[in-house]
PDB file of C-alpha atoms and ligand atoms in Angstrom:
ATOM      1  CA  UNK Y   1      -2.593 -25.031  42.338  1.00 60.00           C
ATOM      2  CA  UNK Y   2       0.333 -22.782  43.771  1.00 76.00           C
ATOM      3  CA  UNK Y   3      -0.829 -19.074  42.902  1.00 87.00           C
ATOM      4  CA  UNK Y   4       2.949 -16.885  42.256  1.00 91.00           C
ATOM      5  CA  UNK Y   5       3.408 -14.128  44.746  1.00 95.00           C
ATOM      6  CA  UNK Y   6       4.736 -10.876  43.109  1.00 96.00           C
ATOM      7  CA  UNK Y   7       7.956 -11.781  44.187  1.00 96.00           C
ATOM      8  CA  UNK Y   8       7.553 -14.951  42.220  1.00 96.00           C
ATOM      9  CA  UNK Y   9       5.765 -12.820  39.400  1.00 96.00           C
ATOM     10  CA  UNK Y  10       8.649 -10.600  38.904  1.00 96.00           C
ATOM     11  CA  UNK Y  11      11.012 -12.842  38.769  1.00 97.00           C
ATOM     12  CA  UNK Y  12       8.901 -14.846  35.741  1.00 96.00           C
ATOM     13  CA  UNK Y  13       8.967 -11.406  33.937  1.00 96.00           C
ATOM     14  CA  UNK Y  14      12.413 -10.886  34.078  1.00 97.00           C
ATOM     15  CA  UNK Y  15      13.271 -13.669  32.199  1.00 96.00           C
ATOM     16  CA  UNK Y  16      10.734 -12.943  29.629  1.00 96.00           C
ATOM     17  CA  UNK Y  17      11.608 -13.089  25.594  1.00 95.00           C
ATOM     18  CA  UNK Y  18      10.098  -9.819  25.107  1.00 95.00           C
ATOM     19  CA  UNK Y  19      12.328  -8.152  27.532  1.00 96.00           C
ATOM     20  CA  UNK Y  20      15.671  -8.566  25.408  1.00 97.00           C
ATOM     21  CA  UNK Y  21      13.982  -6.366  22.371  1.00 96.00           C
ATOM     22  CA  UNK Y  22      14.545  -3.410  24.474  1.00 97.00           C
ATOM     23  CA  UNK Y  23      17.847  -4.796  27.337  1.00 97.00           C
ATOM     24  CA  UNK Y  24      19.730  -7.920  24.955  1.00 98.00           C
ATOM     25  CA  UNK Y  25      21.986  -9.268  27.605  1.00 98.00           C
ATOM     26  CA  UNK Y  26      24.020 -10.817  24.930  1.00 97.00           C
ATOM     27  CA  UNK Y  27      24.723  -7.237  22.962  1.00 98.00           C
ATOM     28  CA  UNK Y  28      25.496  -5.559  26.547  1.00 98.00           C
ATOM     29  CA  UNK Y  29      28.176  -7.983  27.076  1.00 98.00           C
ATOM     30  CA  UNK Y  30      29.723  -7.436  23.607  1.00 97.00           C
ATOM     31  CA  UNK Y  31      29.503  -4.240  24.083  1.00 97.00           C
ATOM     32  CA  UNK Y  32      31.508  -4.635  27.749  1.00 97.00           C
ATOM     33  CA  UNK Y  33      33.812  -6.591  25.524  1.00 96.00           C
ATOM     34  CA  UNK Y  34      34.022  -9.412  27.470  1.00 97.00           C
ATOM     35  CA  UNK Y  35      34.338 -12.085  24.895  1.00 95.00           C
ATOM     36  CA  UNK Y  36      37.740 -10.292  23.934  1.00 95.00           C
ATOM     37  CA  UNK Y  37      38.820  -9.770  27.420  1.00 95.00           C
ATOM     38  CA  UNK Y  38      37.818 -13.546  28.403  1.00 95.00           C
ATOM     39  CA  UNK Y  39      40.061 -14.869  25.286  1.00 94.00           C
ATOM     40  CA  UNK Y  40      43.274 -13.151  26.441  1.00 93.00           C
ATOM     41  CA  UNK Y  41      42.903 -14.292  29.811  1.00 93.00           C
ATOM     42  CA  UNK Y  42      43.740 -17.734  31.807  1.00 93.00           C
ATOM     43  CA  UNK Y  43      41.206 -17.154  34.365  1.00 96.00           C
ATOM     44  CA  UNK Y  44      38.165 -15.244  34.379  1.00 97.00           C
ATOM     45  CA  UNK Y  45      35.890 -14.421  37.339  1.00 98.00           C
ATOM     46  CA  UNK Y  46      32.369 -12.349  37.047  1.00 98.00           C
ATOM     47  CA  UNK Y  47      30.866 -11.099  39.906  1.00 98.00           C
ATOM     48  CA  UNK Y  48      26.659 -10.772  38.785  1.00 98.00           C
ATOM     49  CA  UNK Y  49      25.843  -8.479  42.032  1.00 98.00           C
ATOM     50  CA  UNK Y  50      21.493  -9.025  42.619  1.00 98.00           C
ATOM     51  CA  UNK Y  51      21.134 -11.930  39.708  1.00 98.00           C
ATOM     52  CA  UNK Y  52      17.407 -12.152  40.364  1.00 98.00           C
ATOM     53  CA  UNK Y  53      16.500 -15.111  38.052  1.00 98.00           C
ATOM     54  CA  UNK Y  54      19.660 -14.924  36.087  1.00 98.00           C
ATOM     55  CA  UNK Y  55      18.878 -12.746  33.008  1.00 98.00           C
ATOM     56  CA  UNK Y  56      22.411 -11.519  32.682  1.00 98.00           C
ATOM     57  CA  UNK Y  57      24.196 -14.446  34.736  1.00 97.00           C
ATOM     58  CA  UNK Y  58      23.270 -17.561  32.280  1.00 96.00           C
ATOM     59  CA  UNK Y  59      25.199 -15.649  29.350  1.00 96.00           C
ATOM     60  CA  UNK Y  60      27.796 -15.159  31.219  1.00 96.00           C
ATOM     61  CA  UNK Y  61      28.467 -18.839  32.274  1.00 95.00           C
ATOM     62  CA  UNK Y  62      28.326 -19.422  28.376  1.00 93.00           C
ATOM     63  CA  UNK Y  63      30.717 -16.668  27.711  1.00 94.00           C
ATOM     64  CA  UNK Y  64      32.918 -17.684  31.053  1.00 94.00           C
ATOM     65  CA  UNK Y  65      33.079 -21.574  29.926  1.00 91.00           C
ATOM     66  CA  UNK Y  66      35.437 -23.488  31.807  1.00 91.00           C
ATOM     67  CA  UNK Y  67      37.689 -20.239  32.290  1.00 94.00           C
ATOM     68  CA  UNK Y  68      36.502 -19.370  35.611  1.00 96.00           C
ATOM     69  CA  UNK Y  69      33.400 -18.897  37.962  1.00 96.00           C
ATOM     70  CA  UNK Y  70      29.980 -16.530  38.461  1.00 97.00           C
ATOM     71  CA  UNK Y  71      29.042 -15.428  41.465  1.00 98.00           C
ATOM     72  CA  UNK Y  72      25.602 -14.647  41.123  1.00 98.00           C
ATOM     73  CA  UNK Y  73      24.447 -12.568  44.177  1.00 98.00           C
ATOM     74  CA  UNK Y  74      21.149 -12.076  45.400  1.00 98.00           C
ATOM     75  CA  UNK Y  75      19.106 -12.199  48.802  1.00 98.00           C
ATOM     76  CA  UNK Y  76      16.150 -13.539  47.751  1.00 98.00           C
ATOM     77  CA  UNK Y  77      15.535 -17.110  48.196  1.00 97.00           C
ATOM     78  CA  UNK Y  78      12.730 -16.556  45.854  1.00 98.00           C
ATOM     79  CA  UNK Y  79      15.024 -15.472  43.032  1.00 98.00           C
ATOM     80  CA  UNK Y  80      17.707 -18.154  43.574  1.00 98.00           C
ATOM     81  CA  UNK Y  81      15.139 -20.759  43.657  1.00 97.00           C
ATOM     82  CA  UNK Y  82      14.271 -19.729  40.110  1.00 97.00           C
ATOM     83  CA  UNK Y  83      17.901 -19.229  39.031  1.00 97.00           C
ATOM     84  CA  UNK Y  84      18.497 -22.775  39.855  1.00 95.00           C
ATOM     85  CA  UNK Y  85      15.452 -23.965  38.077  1.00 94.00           C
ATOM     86  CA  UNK Y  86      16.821 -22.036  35.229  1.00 94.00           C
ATOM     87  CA  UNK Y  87      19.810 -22.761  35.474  1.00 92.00           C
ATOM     88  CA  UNK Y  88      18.588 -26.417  35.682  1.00 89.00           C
ATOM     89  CA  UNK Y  89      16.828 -26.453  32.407  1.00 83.00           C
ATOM     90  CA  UNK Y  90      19.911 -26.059  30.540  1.00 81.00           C
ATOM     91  CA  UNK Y  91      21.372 -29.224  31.829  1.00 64.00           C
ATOM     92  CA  UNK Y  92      22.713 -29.702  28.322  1.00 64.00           C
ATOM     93  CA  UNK Y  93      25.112 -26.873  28.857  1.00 62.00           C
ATOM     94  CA  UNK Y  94      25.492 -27.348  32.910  1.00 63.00           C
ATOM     95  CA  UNK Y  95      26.109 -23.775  33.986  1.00 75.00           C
ATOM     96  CA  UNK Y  96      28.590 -25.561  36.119  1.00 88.00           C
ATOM     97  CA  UNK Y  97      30.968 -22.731  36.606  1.00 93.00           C
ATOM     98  CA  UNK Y  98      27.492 -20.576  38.107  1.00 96.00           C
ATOM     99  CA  UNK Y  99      28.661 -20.110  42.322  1.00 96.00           C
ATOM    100  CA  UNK Y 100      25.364 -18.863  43.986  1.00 96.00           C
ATOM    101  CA  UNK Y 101      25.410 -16.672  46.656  1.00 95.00           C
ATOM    102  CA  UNK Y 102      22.883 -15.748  49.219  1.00 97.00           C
ATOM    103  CA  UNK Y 103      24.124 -12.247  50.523  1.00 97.00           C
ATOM    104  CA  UNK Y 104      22.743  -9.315  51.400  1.00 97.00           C
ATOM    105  CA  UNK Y 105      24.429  -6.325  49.500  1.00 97.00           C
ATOM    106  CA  UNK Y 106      24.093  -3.654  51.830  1.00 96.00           C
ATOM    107  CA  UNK Y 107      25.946  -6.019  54.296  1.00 96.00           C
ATOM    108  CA  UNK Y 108      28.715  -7.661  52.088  1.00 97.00           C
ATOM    109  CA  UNK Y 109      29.979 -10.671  50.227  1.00 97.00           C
ATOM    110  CA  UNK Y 110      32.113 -12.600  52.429  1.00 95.00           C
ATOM    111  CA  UNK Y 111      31.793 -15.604  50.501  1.00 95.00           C
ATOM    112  CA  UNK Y 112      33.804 -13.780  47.488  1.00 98.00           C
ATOM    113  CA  UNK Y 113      37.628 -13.478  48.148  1.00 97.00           C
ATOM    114  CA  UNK Y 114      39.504 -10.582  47.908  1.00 97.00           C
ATOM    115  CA  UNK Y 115      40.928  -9.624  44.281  1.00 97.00           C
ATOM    116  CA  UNK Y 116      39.435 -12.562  42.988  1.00 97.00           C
ATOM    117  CA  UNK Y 117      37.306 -10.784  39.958  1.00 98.00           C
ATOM    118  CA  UNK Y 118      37.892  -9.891  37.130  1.00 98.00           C
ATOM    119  CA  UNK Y 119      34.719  -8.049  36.165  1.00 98.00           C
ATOM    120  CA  UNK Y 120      31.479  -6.390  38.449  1.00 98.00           C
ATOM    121  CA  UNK Y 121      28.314  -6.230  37.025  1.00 98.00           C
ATOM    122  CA  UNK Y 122      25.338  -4.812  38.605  1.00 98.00           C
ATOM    123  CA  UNK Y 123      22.282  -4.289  36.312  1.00 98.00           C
ATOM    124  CA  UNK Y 124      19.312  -2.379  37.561  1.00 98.00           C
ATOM    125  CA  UNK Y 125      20.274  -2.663  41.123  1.00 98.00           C
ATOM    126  CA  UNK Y 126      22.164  -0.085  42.167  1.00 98.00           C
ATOM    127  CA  UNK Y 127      19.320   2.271  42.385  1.00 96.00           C
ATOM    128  CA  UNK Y 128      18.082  -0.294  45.707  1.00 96.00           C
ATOM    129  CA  UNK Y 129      20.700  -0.616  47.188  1.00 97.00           C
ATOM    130  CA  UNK Y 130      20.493   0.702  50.744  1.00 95.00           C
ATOM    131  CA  UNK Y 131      24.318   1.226  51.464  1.00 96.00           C
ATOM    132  CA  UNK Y 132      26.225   2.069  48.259  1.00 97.00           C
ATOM    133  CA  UNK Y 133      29.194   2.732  50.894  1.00 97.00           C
ATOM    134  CA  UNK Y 134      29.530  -0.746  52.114  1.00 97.00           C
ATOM    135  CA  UNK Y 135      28.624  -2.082  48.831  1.00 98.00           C
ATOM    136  CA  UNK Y 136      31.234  -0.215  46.639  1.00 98.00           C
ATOM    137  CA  UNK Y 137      33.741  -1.176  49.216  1.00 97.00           C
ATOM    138  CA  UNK Y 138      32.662  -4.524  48.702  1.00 98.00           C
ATOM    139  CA  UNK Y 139      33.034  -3.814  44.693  1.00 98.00           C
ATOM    140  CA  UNK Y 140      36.246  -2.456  45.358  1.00 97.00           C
ATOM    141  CA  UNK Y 141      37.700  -5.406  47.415  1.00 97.00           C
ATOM    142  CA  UNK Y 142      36.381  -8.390  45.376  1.00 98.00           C
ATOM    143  CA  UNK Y 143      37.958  -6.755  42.035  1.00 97.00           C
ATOM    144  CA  UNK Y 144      41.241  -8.389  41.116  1.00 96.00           C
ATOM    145  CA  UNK Y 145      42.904  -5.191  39.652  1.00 92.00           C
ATOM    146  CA  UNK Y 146      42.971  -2.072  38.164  1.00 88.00           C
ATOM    147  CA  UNK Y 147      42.583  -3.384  35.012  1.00 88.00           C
ATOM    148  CA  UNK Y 148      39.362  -5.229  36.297  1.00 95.00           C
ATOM    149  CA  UNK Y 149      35.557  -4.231  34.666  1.00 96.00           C
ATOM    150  CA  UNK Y 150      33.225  -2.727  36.964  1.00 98.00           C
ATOM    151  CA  UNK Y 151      29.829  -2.166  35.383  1.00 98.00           C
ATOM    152  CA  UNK Y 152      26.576  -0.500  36.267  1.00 98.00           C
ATOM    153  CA  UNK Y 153      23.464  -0.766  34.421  1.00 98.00           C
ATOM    154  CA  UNK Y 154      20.825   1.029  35.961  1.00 98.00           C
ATOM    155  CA  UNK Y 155      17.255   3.038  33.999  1.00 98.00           C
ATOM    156  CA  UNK Y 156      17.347   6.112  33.086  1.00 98.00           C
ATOM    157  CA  UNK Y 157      15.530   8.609  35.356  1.00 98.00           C
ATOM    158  CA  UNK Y 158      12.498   9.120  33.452  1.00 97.00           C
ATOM    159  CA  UNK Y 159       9.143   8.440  32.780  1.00 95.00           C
ATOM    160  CA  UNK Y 160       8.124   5.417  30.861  1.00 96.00           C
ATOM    161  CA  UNK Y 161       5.666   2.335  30.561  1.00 93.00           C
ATOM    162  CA  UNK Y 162       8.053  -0.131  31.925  1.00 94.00           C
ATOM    163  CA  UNK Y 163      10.281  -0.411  34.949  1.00 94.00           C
ATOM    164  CA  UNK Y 164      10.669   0.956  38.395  1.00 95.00           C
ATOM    165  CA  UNK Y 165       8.710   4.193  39.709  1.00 96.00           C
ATOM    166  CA  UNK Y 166      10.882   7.119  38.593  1.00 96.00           C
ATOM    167  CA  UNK Y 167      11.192   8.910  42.442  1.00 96.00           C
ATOM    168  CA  UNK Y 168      13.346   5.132  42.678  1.00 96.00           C
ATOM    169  CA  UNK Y 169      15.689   5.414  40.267  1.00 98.00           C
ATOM    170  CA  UNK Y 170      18.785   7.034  40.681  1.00 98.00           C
ATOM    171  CA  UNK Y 171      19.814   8.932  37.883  1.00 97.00           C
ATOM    172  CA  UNK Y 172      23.309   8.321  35.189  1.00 98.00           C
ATOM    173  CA  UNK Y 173      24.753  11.862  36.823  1.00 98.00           C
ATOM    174  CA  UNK Y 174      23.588  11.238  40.036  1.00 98.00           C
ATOM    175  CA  UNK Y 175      25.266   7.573  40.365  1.00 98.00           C
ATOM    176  CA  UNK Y 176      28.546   8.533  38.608  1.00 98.00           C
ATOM    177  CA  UNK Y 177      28.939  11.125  41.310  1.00 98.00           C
ATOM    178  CA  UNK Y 178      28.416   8.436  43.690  1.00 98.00           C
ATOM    179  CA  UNK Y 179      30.483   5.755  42.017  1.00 98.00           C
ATOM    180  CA  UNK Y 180      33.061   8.738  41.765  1.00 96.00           C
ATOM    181  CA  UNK Y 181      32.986   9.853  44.838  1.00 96.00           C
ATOM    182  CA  UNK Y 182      33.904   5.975  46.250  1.00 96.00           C
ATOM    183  CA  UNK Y 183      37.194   6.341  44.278  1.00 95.00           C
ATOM    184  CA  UNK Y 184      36.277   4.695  41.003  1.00 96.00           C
ATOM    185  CA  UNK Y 185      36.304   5.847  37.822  1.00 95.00           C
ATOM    186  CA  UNK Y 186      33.555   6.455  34.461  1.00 96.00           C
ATOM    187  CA  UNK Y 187      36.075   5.155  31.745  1.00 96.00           C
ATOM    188  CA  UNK Y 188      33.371   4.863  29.329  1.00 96.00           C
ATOM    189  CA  UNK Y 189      30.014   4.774  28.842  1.00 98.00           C
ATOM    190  CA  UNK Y 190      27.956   1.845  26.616  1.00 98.00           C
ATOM    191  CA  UNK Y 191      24.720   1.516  24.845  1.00 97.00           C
ATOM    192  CA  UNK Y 192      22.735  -0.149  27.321  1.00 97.00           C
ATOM    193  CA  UNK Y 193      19.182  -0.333  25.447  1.00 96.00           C
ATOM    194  CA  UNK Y 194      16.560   2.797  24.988  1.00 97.00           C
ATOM    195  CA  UNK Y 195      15.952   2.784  28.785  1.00 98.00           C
ATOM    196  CA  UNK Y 196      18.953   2.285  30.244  1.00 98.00           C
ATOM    197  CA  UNK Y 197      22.609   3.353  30.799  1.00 98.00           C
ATOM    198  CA  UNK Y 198      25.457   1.812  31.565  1.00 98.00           C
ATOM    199  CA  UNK Y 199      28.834   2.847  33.260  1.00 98.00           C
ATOM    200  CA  UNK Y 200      32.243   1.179  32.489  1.00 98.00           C
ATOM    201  CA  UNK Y 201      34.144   1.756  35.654  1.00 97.00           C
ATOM    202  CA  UNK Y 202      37.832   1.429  36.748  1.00 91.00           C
ATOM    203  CA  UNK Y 203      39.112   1.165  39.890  1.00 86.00           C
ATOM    204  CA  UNK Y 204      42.305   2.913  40.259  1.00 76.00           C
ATOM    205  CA  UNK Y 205      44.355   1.439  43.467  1.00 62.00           C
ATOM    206  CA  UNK Y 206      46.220   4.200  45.351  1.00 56.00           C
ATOM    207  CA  UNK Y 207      49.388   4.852  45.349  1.00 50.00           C
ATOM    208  CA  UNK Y 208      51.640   4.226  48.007  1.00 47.00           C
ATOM    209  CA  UNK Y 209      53.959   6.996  48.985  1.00 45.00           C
TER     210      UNK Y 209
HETATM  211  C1  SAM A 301      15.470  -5.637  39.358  1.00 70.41           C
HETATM  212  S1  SAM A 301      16.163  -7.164  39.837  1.00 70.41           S
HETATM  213  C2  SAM A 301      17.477  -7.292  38.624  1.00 70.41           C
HETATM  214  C3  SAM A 301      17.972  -8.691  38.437  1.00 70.41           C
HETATM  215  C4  SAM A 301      19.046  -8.838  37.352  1.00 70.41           C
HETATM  216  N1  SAM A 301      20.250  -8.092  37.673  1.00 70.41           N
HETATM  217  C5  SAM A 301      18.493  -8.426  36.009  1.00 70.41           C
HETATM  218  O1  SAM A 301      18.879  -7.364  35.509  1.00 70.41           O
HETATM  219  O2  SAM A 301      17.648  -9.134  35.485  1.00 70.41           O
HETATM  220  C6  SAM A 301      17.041  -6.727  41.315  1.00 70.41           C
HETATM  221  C7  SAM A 301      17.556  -7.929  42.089  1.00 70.41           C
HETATM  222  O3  SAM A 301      18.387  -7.482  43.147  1.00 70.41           O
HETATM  223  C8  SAM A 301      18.082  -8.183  44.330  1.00 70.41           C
HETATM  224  N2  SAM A 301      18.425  -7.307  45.465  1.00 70.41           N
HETATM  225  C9  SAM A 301      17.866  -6.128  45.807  1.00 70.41           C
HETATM  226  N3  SAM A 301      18.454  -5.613  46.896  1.00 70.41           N
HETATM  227  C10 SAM A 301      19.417  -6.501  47.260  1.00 70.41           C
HETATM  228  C11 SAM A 301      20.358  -6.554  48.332  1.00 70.41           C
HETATM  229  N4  SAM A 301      20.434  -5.583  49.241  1.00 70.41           N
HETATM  230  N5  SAM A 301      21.188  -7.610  48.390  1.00 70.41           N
HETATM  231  C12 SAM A 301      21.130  -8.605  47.480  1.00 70.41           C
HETATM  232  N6  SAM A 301      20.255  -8.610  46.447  1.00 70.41           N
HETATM  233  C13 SAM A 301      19.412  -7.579  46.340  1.00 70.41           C
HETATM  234  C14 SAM A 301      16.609  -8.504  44.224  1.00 70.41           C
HETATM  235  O4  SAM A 301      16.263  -9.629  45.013  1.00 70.41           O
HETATM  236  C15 SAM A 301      16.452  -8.764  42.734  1.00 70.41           C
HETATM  237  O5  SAM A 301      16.640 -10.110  42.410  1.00 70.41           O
END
């Protein structure tokens, strides 16, 4: 009998049913809009930056149909593995349109071409990642346009039951400063559960003078 390794652990929980009482990946994304934003559009690329098992990436490839492609992004063989499995067991559907991605954030995304997304999402990642420099540049030049959705769900920095150790998490002030300071900008901010918050982003190109 194969005993799960916390790795493998935590990837089980975050797929668990109880877990969209308090984060509904389906009610984030309408709240994003993207249904709307899909329908007007020929093509439609998301960008699911540190996946894990797929928790926000599988209702995405439902919402994306046959309108474009996920990147789902992680660097854990451990997590992919279980993407795929999940991804797998809803052969009915084939998540066909699901591109995974072995990368390591901090270093880049080569695999993704430039201006080839139409919206960013990390969700409760940003607070790990090593360098935010190299990734927001990364967010930056993956992002088809100014128009393009950049969004960050991340917990709030507080005490509670569930989630991450609070001296981890990076705070909503403290990463809109950051975001800001990388050249994007809060457009608005959604409902992203009781724990959470979550930044609507745009990314204004510069002007050429
Ligand atoms: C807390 S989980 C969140 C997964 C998913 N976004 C969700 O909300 O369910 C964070 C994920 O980011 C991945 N991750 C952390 N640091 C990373 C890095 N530098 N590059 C790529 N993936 C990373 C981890 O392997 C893990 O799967």
């Amino acid at each position: 009998m194969h005993h799960l390794t916390d790795e493998e652990e935590f990837g089980k929980r975050l797929m668990e049913e109880e877990r969209r009482s308090w984060q509904n990946p389906e009610k984030i994304l309408s709240e994003i809009g993207l249904e709307d934003r899909v329908r007007k559009r020929h093509t439609f690329n998301v960008a699911d930056l540190g996946c894990g098992p797929g928790f926000f990436t599988i209702p995405i490839s439902r919402l994306i149909g046959n309108r474009g492609v996920v990147y789902a992004v992680d660097w854990s063989e451990v997590m992919i593995r279980q993407l795929r499995n999940n991804l797998a067991n809803l052969a009915k559907e084939t998540m066909k349109n699901v591109v995974i991605t072995l990368a390591d954030l901090s270093v880049g995304i080569p695999s993704i071409p430039k201006g080839n997304v139409d919206l960013v999402l990390f969700a409760n990642i940003f607070h790990d990642i090593t360098d935010k420099g190299v990734f927001l540049n990364e967010v930056k030049r993956i992002s088809r346009s100014e128009d393009s959705l950049i969004v960050d769900i991340d917990w709030q920095k507080r005490n509670m039951a569930i989630g991450p150790p609070v001296e981890m998490r990076l705070g909503e002030r403290e990463a809109k400063e950051i975001l800001e300071n990388s050249g994007l900008t809060v457009v608005r901010k959604i409902d992203a559960g009781p724990y959470h918050y979550g930044l609507v982003l745009g990314n204004k190109k510069e002007t050429k003078s």
